[in-house]
Coordinates of C-alpha atoms in Angstrom, one line a residue:
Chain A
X11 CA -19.5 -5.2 -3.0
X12 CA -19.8 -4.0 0.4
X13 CA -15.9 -3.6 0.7
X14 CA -15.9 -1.3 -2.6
X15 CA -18.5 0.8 -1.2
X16 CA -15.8 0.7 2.0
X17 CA -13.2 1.2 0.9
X18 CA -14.3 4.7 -1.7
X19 CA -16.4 6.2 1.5
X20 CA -13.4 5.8 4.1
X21 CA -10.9 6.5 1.0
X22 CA -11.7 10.1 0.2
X23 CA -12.9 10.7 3.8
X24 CA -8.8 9.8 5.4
X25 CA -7.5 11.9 2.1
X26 CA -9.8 14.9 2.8
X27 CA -9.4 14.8 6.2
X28 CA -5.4 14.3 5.6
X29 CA -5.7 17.5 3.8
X30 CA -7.4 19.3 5.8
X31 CA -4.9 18.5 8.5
X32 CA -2.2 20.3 6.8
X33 CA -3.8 22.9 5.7
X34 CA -6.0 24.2 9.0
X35 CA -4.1 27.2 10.6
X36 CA -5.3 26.6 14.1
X37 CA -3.5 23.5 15.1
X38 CA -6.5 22.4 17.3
X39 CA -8.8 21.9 14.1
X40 CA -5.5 20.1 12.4
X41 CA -5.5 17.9 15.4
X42 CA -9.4 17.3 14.9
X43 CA -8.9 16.4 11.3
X44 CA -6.3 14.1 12.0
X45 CA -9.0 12.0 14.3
X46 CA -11.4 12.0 11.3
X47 CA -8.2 10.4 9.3
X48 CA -7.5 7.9 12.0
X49 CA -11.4 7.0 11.8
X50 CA -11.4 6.4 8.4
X51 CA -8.3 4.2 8.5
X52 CA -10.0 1.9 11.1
X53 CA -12.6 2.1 8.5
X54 CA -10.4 0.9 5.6
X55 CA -9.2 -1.7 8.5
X56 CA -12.6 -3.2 9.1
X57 CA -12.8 -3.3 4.9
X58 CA -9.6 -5.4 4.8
X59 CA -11.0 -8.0 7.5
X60 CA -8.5 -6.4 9.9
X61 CA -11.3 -6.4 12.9
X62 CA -8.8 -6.3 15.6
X63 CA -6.3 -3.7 14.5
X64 CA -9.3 -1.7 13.8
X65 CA -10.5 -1.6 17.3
X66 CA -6.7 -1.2 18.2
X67 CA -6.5 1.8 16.0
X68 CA -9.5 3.5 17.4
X69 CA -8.4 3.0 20.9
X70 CA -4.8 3.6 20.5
X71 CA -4.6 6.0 17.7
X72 CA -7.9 8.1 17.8
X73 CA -7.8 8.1 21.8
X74 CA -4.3 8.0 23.4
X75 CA -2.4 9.2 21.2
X76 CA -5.1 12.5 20.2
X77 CA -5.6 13.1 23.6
X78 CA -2.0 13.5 24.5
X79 CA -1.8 16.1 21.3
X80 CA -4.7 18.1 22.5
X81 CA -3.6 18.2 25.8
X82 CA -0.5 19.7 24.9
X83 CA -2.1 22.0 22.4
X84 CA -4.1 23.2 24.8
X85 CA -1.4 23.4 28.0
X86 CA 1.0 25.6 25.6
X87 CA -1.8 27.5 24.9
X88 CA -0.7 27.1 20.8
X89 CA -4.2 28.2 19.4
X90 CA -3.9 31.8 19.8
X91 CA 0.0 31.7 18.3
X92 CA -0.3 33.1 15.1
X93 CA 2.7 31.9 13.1
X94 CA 4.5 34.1 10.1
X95 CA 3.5 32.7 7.4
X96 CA 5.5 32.9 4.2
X97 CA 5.4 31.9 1.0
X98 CA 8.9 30.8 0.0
X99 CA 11.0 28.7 -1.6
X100 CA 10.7 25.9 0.8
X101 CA 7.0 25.5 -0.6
X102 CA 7.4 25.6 -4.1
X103 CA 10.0 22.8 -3.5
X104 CA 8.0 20.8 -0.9
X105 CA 5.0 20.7 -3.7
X106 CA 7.8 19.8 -6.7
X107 CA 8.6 16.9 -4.5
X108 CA 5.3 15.5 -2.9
X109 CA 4.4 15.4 -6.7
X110 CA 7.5 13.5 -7.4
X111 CA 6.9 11.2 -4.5
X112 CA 3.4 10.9 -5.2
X113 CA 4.4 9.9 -8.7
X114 CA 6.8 7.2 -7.8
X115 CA 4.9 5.7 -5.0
X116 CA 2.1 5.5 -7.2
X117 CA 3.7 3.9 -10.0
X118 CA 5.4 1.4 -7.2
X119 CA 1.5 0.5 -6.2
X120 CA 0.3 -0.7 -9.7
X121 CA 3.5 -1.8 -10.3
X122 CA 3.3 -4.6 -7.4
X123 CA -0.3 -5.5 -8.8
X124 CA 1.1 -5.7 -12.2
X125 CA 4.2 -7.8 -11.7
X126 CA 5.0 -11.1 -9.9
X127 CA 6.0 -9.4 -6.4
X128 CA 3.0 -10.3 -5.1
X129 CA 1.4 -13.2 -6.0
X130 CA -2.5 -13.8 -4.9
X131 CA -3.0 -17.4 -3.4
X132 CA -5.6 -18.7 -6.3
X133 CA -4.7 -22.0 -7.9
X134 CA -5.7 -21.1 -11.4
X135 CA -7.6 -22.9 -13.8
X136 CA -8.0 -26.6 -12.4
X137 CA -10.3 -28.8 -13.8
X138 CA -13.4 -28.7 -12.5
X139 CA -13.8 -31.3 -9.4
X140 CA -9.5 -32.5 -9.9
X141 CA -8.6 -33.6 -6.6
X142 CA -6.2 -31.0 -4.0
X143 CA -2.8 -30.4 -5.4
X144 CA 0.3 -31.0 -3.3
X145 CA 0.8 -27.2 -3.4
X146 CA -2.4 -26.5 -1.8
X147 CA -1.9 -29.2 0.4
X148 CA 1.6 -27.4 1.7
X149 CA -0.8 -24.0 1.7
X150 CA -3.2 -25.6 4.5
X151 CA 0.2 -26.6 6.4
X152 CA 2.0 -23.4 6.8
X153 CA -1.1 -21.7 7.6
X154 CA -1.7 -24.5 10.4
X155 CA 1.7 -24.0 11.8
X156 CA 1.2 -20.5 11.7
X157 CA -2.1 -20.5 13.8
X158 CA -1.0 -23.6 15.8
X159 CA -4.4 -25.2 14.6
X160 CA -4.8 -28.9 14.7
X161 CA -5.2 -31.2 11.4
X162 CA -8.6 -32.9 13.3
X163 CA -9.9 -29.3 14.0
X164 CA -9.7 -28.3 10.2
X165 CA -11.2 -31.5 9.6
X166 CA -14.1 -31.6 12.4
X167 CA -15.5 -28.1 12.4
X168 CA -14.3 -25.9 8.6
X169 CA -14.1 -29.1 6.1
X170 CA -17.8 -30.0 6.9
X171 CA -19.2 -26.2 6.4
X172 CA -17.6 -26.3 3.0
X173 CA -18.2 -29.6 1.2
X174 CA -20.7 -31.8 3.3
X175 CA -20.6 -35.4 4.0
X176 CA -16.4 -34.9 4.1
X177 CA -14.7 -34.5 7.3
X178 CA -10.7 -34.6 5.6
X179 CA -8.6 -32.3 4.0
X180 CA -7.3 -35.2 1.6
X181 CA -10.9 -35.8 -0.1
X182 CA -11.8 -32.2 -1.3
X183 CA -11.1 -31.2 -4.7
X184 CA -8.9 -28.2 -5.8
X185 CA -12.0 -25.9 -5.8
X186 CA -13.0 -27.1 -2.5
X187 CA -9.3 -26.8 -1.2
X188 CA -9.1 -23.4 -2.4
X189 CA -12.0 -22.1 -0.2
X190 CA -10.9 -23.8 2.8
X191 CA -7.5 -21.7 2.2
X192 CA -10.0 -18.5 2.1
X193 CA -11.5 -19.4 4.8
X194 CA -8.7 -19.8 7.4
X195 CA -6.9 -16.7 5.8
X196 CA -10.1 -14.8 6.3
X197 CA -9.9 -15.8 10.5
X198 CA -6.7 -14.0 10.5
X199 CA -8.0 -10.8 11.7
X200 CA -9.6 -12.5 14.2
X201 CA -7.8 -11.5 18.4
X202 CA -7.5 -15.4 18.9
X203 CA -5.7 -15.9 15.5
X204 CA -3.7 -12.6 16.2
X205 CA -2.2 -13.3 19.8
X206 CA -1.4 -16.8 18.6
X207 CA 1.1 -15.5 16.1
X208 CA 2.2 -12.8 18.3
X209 CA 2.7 -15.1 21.6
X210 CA 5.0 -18.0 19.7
X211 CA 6.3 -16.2 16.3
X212 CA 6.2 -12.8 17.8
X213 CA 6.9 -13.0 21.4
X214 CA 10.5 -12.0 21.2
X215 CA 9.9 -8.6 19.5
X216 CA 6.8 -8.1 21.6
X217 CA 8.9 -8.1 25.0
X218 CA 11.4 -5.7 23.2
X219 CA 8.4 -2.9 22.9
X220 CA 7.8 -3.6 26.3
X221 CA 11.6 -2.3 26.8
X222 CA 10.9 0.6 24.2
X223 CA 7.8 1.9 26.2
X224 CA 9.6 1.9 29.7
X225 CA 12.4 3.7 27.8
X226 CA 9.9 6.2 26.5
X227 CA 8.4 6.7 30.2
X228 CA 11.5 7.1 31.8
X229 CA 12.5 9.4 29.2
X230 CA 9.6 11.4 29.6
X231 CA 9.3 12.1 33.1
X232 CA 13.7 12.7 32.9
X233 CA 12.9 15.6 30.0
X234 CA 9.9 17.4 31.2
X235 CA 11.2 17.1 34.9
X236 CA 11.6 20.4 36.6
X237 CA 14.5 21.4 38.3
X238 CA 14.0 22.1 41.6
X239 CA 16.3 24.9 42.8
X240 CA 17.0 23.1 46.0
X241 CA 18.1 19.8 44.9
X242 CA 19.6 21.2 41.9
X243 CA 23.1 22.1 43.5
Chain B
X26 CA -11.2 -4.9 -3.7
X27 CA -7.4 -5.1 -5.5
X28 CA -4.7 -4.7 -3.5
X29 CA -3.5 -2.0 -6.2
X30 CA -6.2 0.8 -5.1
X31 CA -4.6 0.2 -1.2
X32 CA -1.4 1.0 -2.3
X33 CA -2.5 3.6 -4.2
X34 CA -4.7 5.2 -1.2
X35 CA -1.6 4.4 0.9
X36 CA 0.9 6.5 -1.2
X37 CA -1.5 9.2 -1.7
X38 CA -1.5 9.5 2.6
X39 CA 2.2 9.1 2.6
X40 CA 2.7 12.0 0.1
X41 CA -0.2 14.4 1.8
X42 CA 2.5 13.7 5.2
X43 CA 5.8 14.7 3.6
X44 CA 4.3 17.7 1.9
X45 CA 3.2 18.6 5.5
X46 CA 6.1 18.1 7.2
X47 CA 8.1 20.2 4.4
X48 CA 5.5 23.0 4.7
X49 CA 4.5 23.4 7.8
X50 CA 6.5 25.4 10.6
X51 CA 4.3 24.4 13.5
X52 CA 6.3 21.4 15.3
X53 CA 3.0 19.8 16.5
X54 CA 1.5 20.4 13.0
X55 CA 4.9 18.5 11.8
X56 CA 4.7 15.7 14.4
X57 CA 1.6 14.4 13.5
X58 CA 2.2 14.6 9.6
X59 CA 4.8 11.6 10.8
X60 CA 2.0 10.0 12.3
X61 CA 0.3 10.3 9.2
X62 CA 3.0 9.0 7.4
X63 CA 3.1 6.0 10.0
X64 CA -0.7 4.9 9.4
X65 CA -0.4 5.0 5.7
X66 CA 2.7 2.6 6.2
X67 CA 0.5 0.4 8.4
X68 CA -2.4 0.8 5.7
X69 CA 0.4 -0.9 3.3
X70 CA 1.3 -3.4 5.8
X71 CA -2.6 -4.6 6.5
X72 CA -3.4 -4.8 2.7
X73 CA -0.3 -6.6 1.4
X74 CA -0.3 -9.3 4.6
X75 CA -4.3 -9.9 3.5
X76 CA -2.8 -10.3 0.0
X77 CA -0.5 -12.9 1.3
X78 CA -2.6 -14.4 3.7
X79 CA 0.2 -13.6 6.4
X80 CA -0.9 -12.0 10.0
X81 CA 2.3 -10.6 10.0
X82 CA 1.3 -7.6 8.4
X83 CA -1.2 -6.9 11.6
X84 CA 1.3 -7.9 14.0
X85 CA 3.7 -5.5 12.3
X86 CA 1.0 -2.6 12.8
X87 CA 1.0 -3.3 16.7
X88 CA 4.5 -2.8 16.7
X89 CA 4.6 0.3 14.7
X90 CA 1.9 1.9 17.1
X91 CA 3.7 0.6 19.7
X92 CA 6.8 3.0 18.2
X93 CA 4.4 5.5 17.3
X94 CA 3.3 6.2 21.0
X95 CA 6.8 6.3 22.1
X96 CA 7.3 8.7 20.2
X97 CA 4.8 10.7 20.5
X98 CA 5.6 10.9 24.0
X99 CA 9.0 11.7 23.7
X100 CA 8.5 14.3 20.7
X101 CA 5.7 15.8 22.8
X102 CA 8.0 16.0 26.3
X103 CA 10.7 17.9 23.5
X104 CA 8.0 20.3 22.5
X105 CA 7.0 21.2 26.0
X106 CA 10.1 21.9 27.1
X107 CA 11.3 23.5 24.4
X108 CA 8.5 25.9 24.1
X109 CA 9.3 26.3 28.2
X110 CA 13.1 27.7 27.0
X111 CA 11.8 29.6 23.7
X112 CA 8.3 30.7 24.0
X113 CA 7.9 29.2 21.0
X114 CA 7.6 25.9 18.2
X115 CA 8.1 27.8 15.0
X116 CA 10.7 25.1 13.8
X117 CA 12.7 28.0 11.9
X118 CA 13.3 29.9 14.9
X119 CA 14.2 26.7 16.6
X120 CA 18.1 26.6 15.0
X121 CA 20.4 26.3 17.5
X122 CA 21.8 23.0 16.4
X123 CA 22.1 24.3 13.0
X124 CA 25.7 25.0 13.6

């Protein structure tokens, strides 16, 4: 319940907000909507169990990033430009084919939900109390390996807060089984769960971005570099 | 919450991005319409991963704002030194490259 009521407050806030940041004139107000948008994303974040990215979005998105916009808005002194504007051609044809886009992506959306593309993790209709399948069983596995969390740990500290008096995997029944699958999917957003998948399964692609920024800063300081008539010849 | 209305939220930001990008003029305006574009993407990539019960989705939005920022950067650096040459960021008076 308390997702719903999330996810329809932070919904239309990010697409009213997304609107309004293409359709201010002054780009300082656009650049003020667009913090509004990356609020109510952190929002929709937060409704997805996504705690972590969340805070990452708010810091990285809604503070670096904005500032660095503002600041140049305000450096180039942009508020005061007062573009041409023109109703042309261009816009009639960049409405025909948001619509179109909007259409299709749409359609791709329920599409998914309809179809077997994505498949939810829910057993289906086990008898009530039938002991854990083999395919659950597997389930509990890759998520272990994926989390690098131990067999005993399951066992000591989540197998107990779900059926009592058991302390093994083996002994619940598919019901039982099926929570304990919620449950460590649901820790996923946690920051411990996160940099354990990005330190072992990750770690390669996360030294790369460390290659991207430093290729970014160099490339930075290179392009807005001055030339300094002296050194110059 | 179904995945579906997500996707459907997610597409929705996606399309409000292109339509700015295609009518805007204003290269800042333009720039962050991609960023726009970017956190619907990582919107699609949160939902689907919780659908799955994968953290790779959420890893996958660390690396996209990773990217992002770059970008940012760079595009920004572009801007100001453009603007330093042209007086301006009016994309269609920007059209030297055009050939």
């Amino acid at each position: 319940m308390a997702e719903q009521i999330l996810f329809i407050i932070f919904g239309i806030l990010a697409v009213g907000s997304a609107i309004c940041v293409i359709a201010f004139k002054n780009p300082i107000h656009s650049a003020l909507a667009l913090v509004l948008t990356f609020f109510s994303l952190a929002g929709l974040f937060i409704s997805l169990g996504a705690y972590f990215v969340a805070a990452v979005q708010v810091i990285v998105y809604a503070g670096a990033i904005m500032v660095l916009f503002l600041f140049v808005i305000m450096l180039l002194n942009l508020g005061s430009l007062q573009a041409a504007r023109q109703i042309n051609k261009a816009k009639v044809f960049a409405v025909i084919v948001g619509i179109i886009l909007a259409a299709e992506a749409i359609y791709i959306g329920i599409k998914v939900y309809d179809g077997t593309a994505v498949s939810p993790s829910q057993g289906g209709s086990e008898a009530v109390g039938a002991a854990i399948t083999t395919e659950q069983l597997n389930q509990i596995a890759t998520l272990e390996s994926t989390y690098q969390l131990d067999r005993a740990e399951i066992n000591s500290t989540y197998v107990p807060k779900i059926a009592e008096q058991k302390n093994t995997v083996e002994t619940l029944t598919a019901s039982e089984a099926n929570q304990l699958i919620e449950k460590l999917q649901g820790e996923m957003g946690k920051p411990d769960r996160i940099g354990t998948v990005l330190f072992t399964k990750f770690l390669l692609p996360f030294e790369v971005t460390s290659l991207i920024l430093l290729a970014a800063l160099i490339g930075v300081i290179v392009l807005v570099k001055r030339e300094d008539p002296d050194t110059a010849a | 919450m179904a995945l579906q209305y997500y996707l459907i939220l997610s597409a929705l930001l996606f399309t409000i991005g292109v339509i700015g990008v295609l009518i805007r003029r204003n290269a800042i305006i333009i720039f962050m319409c991609i960023e726009l574009m970017l956190n619907a993407a990582n919107l699609a990539f949160v939902a689907i991963g919780r659908e799955l019960g994968d953290a790779s989705g959420q890893i996958f939005v660390f690396f996209v704002m990773t990217v992002a920022a770059a970008e940012v950067a760079i595009g920004l650096a572009i801007i100001v030194s453009v603007f330093r040459h042209r007086e301006t960021i009016n994309i269609d008076e920007i059209n030297s490259m055009k050939g």
